mmCIF file of C-alpha atoms and ligand atoms in Angstrom:
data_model
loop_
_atom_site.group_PDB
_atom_site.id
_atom_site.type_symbol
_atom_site.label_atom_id
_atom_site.label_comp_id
_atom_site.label_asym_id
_atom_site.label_seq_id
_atom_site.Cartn_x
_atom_site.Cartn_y
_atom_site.Cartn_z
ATOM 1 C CA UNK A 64 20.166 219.973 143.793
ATOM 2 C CA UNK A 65 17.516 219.609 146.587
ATOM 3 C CA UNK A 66 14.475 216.936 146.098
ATOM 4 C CA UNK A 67 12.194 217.032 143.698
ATOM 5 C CA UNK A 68 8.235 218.555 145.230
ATOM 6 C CA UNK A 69 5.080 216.760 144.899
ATOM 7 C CA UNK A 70 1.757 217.626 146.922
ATOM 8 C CA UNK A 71 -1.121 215.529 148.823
ATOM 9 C CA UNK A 72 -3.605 217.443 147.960
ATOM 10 C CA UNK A 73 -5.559 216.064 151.461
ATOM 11 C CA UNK A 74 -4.339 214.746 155.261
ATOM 12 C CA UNK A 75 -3.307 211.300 155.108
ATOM 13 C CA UNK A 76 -1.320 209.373 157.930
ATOM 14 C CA UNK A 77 1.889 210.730 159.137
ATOM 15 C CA UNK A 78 3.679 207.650 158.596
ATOM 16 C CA UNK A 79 2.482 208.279 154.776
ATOM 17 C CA UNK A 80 4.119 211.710 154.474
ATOM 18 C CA UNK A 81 7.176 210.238 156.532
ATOM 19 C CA UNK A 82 7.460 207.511 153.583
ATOM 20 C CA UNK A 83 7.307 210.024 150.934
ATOM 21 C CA UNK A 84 10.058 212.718 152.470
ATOM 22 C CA UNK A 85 12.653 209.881 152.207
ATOM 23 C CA UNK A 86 12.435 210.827 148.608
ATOM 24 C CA UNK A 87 10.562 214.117 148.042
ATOM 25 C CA UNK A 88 9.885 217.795 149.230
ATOM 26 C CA UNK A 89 6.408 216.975 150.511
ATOM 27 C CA UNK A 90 3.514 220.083 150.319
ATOM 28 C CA UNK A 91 0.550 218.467 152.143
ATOM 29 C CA UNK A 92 -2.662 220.194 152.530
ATOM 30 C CA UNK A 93 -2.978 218.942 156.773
ATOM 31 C CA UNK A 94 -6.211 221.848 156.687
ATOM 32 C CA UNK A 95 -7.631 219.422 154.687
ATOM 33 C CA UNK A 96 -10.139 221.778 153.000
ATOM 34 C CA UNK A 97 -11.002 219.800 149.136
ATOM 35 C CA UNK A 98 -8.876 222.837 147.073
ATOM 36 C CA UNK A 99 -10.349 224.591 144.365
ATOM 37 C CA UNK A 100 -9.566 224.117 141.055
ATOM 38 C CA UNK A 101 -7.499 227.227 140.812
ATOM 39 C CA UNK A 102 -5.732 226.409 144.551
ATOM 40 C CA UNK A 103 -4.630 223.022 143.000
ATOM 41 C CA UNK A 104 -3.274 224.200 139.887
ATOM 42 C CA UNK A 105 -1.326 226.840 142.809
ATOM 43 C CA UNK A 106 -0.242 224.080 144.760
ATOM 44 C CA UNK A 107 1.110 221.483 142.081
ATOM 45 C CA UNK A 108 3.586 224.262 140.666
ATOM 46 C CA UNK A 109 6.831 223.115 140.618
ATOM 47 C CA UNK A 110 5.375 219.720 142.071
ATOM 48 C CA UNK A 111 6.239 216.376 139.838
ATOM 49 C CA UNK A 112 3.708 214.126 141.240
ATOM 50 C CA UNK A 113 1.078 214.446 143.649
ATOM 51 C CA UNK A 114 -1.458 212.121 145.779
ATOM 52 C CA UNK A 115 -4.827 213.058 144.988
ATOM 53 C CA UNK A 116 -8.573 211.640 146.128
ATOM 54 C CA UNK A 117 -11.680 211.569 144.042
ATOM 55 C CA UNK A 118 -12.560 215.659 145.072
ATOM 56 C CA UNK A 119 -9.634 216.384 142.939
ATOM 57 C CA UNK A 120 -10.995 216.723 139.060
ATOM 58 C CA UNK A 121 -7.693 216.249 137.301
ATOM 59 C CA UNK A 122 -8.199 216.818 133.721
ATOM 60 C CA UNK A 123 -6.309 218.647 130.690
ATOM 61 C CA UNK A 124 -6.335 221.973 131.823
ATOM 62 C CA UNK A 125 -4.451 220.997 135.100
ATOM 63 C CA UNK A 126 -2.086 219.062 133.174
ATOM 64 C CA UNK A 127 -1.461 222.169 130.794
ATOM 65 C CA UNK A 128 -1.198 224.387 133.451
ATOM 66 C CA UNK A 129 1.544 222.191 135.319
ATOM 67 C CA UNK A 130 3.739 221.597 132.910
ATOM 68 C CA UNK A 131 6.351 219.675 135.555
ATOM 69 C CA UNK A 132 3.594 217.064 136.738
ATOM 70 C CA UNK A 133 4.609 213.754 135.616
ATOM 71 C CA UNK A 134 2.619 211.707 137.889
ATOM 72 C CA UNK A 135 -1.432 211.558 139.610
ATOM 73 C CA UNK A 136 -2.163 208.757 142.172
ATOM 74 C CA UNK A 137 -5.401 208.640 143.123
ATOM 75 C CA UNK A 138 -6.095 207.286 146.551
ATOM 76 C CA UNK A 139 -9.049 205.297 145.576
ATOM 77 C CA UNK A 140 -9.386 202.493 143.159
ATOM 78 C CA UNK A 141 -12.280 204.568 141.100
ATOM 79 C CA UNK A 142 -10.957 207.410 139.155
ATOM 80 C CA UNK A 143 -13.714 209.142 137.525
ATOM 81 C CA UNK A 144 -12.571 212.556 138.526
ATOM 82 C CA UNK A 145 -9.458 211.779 136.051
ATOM 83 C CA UNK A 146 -9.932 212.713 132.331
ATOM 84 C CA UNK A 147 -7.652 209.816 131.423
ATOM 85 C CA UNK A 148 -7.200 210.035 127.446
ATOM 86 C CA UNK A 149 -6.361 213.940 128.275
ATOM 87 C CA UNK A 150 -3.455 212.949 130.904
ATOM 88 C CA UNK A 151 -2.042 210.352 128.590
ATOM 89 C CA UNK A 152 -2.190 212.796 125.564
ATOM 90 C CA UNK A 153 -0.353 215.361 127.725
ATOM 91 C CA UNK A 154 1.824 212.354 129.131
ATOM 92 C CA UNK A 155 1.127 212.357 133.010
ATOM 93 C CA UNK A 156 0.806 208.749 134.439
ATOM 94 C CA UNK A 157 -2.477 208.383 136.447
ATOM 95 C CA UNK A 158 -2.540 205.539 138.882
ATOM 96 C CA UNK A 159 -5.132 204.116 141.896
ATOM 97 C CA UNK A 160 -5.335 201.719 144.001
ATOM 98 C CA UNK A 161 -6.875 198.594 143.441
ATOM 99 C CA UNK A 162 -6.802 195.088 145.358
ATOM 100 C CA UNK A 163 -6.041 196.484 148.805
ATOM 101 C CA UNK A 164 -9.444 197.571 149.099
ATOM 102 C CA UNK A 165 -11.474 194.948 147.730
ATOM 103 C CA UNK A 166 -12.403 192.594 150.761
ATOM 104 C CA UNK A 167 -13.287 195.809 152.807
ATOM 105 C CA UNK A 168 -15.244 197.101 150.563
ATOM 106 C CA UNK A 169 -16.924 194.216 149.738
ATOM 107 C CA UNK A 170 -17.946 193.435 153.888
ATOM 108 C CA UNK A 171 -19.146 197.184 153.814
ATOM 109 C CA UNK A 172 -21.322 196.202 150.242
ATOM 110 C CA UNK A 173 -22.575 193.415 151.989
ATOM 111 C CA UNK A 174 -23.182 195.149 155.578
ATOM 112 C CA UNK A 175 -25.219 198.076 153.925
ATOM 113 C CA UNK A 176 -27.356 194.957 151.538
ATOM 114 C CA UNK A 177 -28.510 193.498 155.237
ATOM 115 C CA UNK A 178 -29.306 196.917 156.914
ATOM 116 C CA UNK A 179 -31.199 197.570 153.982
ATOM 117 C CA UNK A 180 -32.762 194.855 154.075
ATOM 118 C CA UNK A 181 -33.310 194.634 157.706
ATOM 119 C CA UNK A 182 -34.451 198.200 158.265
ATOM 120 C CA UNK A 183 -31.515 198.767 160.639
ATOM 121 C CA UNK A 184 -31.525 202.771 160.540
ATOM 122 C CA UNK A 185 -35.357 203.054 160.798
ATOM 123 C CA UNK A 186 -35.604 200.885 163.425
ATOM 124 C CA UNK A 187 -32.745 202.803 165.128
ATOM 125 C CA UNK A 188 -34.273 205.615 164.615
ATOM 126 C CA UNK A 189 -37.696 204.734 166.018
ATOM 127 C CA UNK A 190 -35.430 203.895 169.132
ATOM 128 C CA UNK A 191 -33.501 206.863 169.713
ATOM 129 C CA UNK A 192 -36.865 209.291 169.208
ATOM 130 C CA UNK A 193 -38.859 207.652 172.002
ATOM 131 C CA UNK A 194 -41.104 206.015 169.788
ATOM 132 C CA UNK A 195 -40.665 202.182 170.849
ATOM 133 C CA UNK A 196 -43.223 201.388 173.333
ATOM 134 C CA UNK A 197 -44.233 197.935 172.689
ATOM 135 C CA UNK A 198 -42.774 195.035 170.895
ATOM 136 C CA UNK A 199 -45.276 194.210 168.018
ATOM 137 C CA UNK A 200 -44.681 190.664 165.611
ATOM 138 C CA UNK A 201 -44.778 192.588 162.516
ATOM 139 C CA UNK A 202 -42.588 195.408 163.929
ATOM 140 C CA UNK A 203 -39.804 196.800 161.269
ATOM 141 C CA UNK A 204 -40.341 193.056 159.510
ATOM 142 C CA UNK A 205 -38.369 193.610 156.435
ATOM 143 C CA UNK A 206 -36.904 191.388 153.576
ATOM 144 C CA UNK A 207 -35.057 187.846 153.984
ATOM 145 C CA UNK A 208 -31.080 188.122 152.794
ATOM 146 C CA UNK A 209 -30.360 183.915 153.592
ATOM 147 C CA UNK A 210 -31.350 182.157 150.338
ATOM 148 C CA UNK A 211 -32.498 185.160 148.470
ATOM 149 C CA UNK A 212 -31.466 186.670 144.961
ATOM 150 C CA UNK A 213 -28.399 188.421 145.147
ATOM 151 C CA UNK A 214 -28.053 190.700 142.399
ATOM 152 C CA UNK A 215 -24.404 192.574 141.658
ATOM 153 C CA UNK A 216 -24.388 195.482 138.609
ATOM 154 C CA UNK A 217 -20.764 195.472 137.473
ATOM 155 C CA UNK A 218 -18.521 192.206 138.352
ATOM 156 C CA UNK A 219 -14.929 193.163 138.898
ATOM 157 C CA UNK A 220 -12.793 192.051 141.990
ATOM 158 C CA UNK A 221 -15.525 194.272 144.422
ATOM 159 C CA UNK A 222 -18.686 192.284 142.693
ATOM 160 C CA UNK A 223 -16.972 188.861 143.127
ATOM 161 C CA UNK A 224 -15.826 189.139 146.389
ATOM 162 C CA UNK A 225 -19.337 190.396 147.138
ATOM 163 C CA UNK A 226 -21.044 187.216 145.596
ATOM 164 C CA UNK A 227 -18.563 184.656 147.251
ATOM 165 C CA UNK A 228 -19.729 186.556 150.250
ATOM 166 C CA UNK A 229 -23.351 185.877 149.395
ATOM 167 C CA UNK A 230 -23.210 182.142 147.714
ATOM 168 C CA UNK A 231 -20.914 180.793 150.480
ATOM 169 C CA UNK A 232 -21.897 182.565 153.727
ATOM 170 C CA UNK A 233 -25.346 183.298 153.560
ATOM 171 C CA UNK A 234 -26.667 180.815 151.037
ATOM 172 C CA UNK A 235 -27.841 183.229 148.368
ATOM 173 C CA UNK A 236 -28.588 182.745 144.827
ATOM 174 C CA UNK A 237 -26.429 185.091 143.187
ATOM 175 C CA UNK A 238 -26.619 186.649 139.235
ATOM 176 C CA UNK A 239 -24.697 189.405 138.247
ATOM 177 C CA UNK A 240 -24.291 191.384 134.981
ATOM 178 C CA UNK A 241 -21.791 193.076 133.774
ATOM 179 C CA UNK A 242 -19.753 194.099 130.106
ATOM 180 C CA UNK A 243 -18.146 191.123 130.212
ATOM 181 C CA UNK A 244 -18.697 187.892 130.941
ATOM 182 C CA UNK A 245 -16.171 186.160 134.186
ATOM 183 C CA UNK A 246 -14.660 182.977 132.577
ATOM 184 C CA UNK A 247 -16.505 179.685 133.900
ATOM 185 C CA UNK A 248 -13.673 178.758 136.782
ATOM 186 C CA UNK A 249 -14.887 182.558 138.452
ATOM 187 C CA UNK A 250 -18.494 182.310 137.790
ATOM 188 C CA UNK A 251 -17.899 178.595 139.577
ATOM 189 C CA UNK A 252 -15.734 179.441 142.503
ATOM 190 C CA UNK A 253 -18.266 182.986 142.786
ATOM 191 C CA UNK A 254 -21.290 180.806 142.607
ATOM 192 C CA UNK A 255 -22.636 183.254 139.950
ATOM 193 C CA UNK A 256 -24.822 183.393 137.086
ATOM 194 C CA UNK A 257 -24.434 185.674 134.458
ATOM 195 C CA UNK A 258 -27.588 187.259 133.029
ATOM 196 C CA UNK A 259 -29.270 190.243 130.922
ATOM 197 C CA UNK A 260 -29.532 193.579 132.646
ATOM 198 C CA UNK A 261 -33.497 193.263 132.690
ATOM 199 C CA UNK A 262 -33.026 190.093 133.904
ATOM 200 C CA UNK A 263 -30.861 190.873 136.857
ATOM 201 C CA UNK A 264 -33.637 193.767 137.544
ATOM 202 C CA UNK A 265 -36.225 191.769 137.381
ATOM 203 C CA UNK A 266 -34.875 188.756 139.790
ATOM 204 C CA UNK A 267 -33.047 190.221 142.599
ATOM 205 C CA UNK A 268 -34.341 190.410 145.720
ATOM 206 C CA UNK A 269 -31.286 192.672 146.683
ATOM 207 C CA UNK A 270 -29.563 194.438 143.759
ATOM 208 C CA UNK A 271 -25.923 195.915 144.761
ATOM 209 C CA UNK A 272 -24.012 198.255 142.403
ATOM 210 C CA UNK A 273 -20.317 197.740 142.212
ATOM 211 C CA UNK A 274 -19.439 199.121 138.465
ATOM 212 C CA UNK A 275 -17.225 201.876 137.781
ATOM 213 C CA UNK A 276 -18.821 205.648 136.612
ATOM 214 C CA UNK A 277 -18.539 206.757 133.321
ATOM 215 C CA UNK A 278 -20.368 208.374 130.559
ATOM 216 C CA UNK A 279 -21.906 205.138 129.938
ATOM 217 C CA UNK A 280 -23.114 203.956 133.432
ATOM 218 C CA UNK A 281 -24.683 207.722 134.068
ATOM 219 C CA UNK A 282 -27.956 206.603 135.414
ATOM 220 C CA UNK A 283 -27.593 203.248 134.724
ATOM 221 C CA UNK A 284 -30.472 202.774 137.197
ATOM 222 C CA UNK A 285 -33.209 205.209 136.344
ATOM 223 C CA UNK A 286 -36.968 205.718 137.067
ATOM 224 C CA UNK A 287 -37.073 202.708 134.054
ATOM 225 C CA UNK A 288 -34.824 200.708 135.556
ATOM 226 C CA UNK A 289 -36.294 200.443 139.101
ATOM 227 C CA UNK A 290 -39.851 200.256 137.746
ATOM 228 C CA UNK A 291 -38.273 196.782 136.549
ATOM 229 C CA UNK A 292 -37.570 195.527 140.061
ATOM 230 C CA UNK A 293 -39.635 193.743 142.216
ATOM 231 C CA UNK A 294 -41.926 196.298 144.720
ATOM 232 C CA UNK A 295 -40.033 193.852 147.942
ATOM 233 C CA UNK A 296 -36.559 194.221 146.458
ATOM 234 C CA UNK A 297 -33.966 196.438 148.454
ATOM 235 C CA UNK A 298 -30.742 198.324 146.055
ATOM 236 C CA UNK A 299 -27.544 199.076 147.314
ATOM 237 C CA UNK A 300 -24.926 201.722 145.890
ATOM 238 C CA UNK A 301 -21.447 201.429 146.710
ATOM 239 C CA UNK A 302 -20.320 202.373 143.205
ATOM 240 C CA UNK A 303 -20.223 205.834 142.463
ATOM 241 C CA UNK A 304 -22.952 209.101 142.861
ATOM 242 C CA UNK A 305 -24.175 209.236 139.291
ATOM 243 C CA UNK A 306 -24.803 205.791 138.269
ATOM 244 C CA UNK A 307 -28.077 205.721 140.149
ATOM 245 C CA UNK A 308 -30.531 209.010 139.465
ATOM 246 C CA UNK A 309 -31.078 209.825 142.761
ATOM 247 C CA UNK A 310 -34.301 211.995 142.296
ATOM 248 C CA UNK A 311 -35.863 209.445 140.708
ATOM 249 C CA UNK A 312 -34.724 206.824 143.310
ATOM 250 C CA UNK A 313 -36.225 209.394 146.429
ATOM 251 C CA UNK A 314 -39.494 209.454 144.455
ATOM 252 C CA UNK A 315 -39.696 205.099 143.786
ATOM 253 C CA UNK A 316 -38.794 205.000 147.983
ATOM 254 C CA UNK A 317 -41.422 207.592 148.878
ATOM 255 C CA UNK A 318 -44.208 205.372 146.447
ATOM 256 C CA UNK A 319 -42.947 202.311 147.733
ATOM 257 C CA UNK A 320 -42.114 200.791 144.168
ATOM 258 C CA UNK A 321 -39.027 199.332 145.890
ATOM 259 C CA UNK A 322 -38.575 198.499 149.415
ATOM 260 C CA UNK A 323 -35.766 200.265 150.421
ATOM 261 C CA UNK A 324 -32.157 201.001 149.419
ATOM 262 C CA UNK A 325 -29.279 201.477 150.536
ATOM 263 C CA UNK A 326 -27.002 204.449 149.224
ATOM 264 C CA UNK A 327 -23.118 205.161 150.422
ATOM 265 C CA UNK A 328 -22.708 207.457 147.218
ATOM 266 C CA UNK A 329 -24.451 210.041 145.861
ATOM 267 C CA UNK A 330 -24.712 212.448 143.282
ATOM 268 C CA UNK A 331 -22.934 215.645 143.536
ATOM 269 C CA UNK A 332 -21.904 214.235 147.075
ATOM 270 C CA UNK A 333 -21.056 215.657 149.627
ATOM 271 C CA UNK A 334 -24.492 217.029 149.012
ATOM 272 C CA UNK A 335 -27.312 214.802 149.223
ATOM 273 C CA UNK A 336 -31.071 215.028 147.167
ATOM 274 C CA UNK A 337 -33.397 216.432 150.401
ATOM 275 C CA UNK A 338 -35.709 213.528 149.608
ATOM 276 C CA UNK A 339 -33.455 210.905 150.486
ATOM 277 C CA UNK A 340 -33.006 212.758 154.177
ATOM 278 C CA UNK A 341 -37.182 212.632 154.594
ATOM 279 C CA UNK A 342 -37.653 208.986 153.235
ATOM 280 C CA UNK A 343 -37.643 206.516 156.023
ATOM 281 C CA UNK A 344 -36.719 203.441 153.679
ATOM 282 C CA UNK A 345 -33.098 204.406 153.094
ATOM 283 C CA UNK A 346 -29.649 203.797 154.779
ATOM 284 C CA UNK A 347 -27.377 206.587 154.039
ATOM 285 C CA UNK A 348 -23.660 206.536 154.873
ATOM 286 C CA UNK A 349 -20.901 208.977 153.101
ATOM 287 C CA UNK A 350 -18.924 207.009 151.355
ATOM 288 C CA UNK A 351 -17.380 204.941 153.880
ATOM 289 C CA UNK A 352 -16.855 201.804 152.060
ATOM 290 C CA UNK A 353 -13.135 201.509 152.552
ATOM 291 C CA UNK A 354 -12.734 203.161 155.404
ATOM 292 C CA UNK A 355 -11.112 200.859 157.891
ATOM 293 C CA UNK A 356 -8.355 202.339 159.123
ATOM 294 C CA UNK A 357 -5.924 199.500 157.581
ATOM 295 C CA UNK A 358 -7.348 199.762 153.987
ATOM 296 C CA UNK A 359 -6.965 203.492 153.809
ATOM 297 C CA UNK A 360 -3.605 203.419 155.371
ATOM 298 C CA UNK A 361 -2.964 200.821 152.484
ATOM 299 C CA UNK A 362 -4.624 202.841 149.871
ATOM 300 C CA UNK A 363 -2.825 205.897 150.827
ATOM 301 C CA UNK A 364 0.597 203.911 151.161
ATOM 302 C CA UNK A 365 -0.131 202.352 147.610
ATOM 303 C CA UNK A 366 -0.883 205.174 145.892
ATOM 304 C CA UNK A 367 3.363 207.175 147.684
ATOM 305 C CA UNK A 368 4.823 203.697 146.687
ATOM 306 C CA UNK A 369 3.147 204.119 142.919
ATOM 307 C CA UNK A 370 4.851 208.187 143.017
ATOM 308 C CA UNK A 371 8.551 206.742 144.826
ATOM 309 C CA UNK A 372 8.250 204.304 142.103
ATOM 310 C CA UNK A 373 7.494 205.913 139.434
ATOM 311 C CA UNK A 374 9.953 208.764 139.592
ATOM 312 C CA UNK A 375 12.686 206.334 141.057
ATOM 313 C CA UNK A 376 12.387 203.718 138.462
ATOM 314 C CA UNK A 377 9.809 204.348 135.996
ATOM 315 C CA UNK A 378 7.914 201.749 137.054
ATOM 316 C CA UNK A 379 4.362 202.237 138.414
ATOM 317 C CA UNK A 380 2.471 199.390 141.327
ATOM 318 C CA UNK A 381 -0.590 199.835 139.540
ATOM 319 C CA UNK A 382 -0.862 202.321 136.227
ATOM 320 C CA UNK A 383 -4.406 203.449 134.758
ATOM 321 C CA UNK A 384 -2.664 204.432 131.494
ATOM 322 C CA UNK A 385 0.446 202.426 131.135
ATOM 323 C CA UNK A 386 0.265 202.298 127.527
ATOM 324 C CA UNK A 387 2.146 206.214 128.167
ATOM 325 C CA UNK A 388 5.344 204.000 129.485
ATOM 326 C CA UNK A 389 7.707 204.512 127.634
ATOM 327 C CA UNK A 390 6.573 206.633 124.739
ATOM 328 C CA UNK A 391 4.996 210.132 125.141
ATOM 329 C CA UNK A 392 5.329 210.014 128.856
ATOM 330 C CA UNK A 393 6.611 213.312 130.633
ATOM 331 C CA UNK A 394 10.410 213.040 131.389
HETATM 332 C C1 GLV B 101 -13.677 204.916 146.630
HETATM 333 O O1 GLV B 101 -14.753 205.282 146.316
HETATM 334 C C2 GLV B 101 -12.716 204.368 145.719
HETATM 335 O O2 GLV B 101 -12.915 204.466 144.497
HETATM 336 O O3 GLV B 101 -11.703 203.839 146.180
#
């Protein structure tokens, strides 16, 4: 009997695919066009497992029409474009990847709070159009990040490693909220205080979004939200498109009722809101926060060792739904 098939559904690093032929018949998708729904459904016939990214919307329909998948592994740590209580009803293990990516993420979180803050791309921009003839003192002066009020939205390991990055290198004040409180030793060895949403709004100076999407954190930070914040502050997404309400951000940045923000996500991404392109206050990237080429080679290497695992032994690196382990998963 030849190997069983699974599918990468997008390029990843030779050395990746290499890994995974040891064990599998490997269908990867090296065009990498993002498949359609109906192409994916194609391409994971016959296929037990497959590596997917956050393009791929994996939900119960795909797992009814591929009746041999046992396994998903996303190649991210965020898996929003799962429908997780439909994969562990039909008994497909979903997995990501956490932990590799966390201090990466967390210097590109912190990089995108001080060109925010800084005005680094409309300075840059000024630059590269011609427009800088003479140094002036109040020239692109924008907001202190040294001993300022860190705010983080959603504490996990990316919003901790963000506030020890804060408290212990540049001296910040840091408060954070999120749906559960970090025991005392974290909060100590973080430096951070929990608080009330409004009261996070309300305080920061720089507010930085690091909580996972879901039904519940759909624009968490709204035209209400960001009328709460202080007209100087800066905000920073590095979470997920959705959790901010774009529109509503474009219009507060073209009024001035923040400062400026700071966006590596974005709703319905790779498409961006036109009004964030024609505001000057905003630092777009798309969605880079990982991407050093160690952490993605690690997130894509996590995510084959979590499908060789998994069919080899049953046992998953890092499971969303583990509770499916040994009753109700697909054999
Ligand atoms: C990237 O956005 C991830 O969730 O890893």
């Amino acid at each position: 009997m030849g190997k069983p098939a699974i599918l990468i559904t997008r390029k990843v690093f030779p050395d990746v695919v290499e890994h995974l032929r040891q064990h599998f018949e490997v269908d990867h998708n090296d065009a990498d066009e993002v498949l359609s729904p109906a192409q994916l459904v194609e391409r994971l016939q016959g296929k037990v497992g497959a590596l997917t990214t956050g393009s791929d919307r994996i939900d119960g329909a795909v797992a009814a029409a591929c009746p041999g998948l046992r396994i998903v592994a996303n190649i991210a740590v965020g898996y929003n474009n799962f429908d997780v209580p439909a994969l562990s009803s039909a008994g497909v293990l979903a997995t990501n990847t956490p932990d590799v990516l966390t201090e990466t993420t967390a210097d590109f979180g912190f990089a995108l709070v001080m060109a925010t803050a800084r005005r680094m791309t409309e300075s840059e921009i000024f630059l590269r159009e011609g427009r800088w003839n003479r140094w002036a003192l109040d020239m692109f002066a924008g907001a202190e990040v040294h001993g300022s009020t860190l705010g983080i939205l959603g504490m996990g390991r990316i919003g901790q490693a963000i506030a020890r990055r804060g408290a212990h290198g540049f001296g910040m004040k840091v408060i954070y909220h999120n749906r559960s409180r970090l025991d005392a030793a974290t909060e100590s060895e973080c430096k951070a205080s929990y608080v009330d949403k409004a009261t996070l709004l309300r305080e920061a100076d720089h507010l930085i979004l690091v909580l996972p999407y879901s039904a519940e954190s759909h624009h968490a930070i709204g035209a209400a939200e960001i009328a709460q914040m202080k007209p100087t502050a800066t905000l920073v997404n590095i979470a997920r498109g959705g959790i901010v309400d774009d529109a509503a951000l474009a219009q507060a940045l073209k009024q001035g009722r923040i400062a400026a923000a700071g966006l590596d996500v974005f709703e319905g991404e790779p498409k961006v809101h036109p009004d964030l392109l024609t505001v000057p206050n905003v630092v777009l990237t798309p969605h880079i926060a990982s991407a050093t080429i160690g952490t993605r080679r690690a997130m894509a290497m996590l995510a084959a060792d979590n499908v060789i695992a998994y069919l080899t032994t049953g046992q998953p690196r890092t499971p969303i739904n583990a509770d499916i382990l040994g009753k109700g998963a697909r054999a």
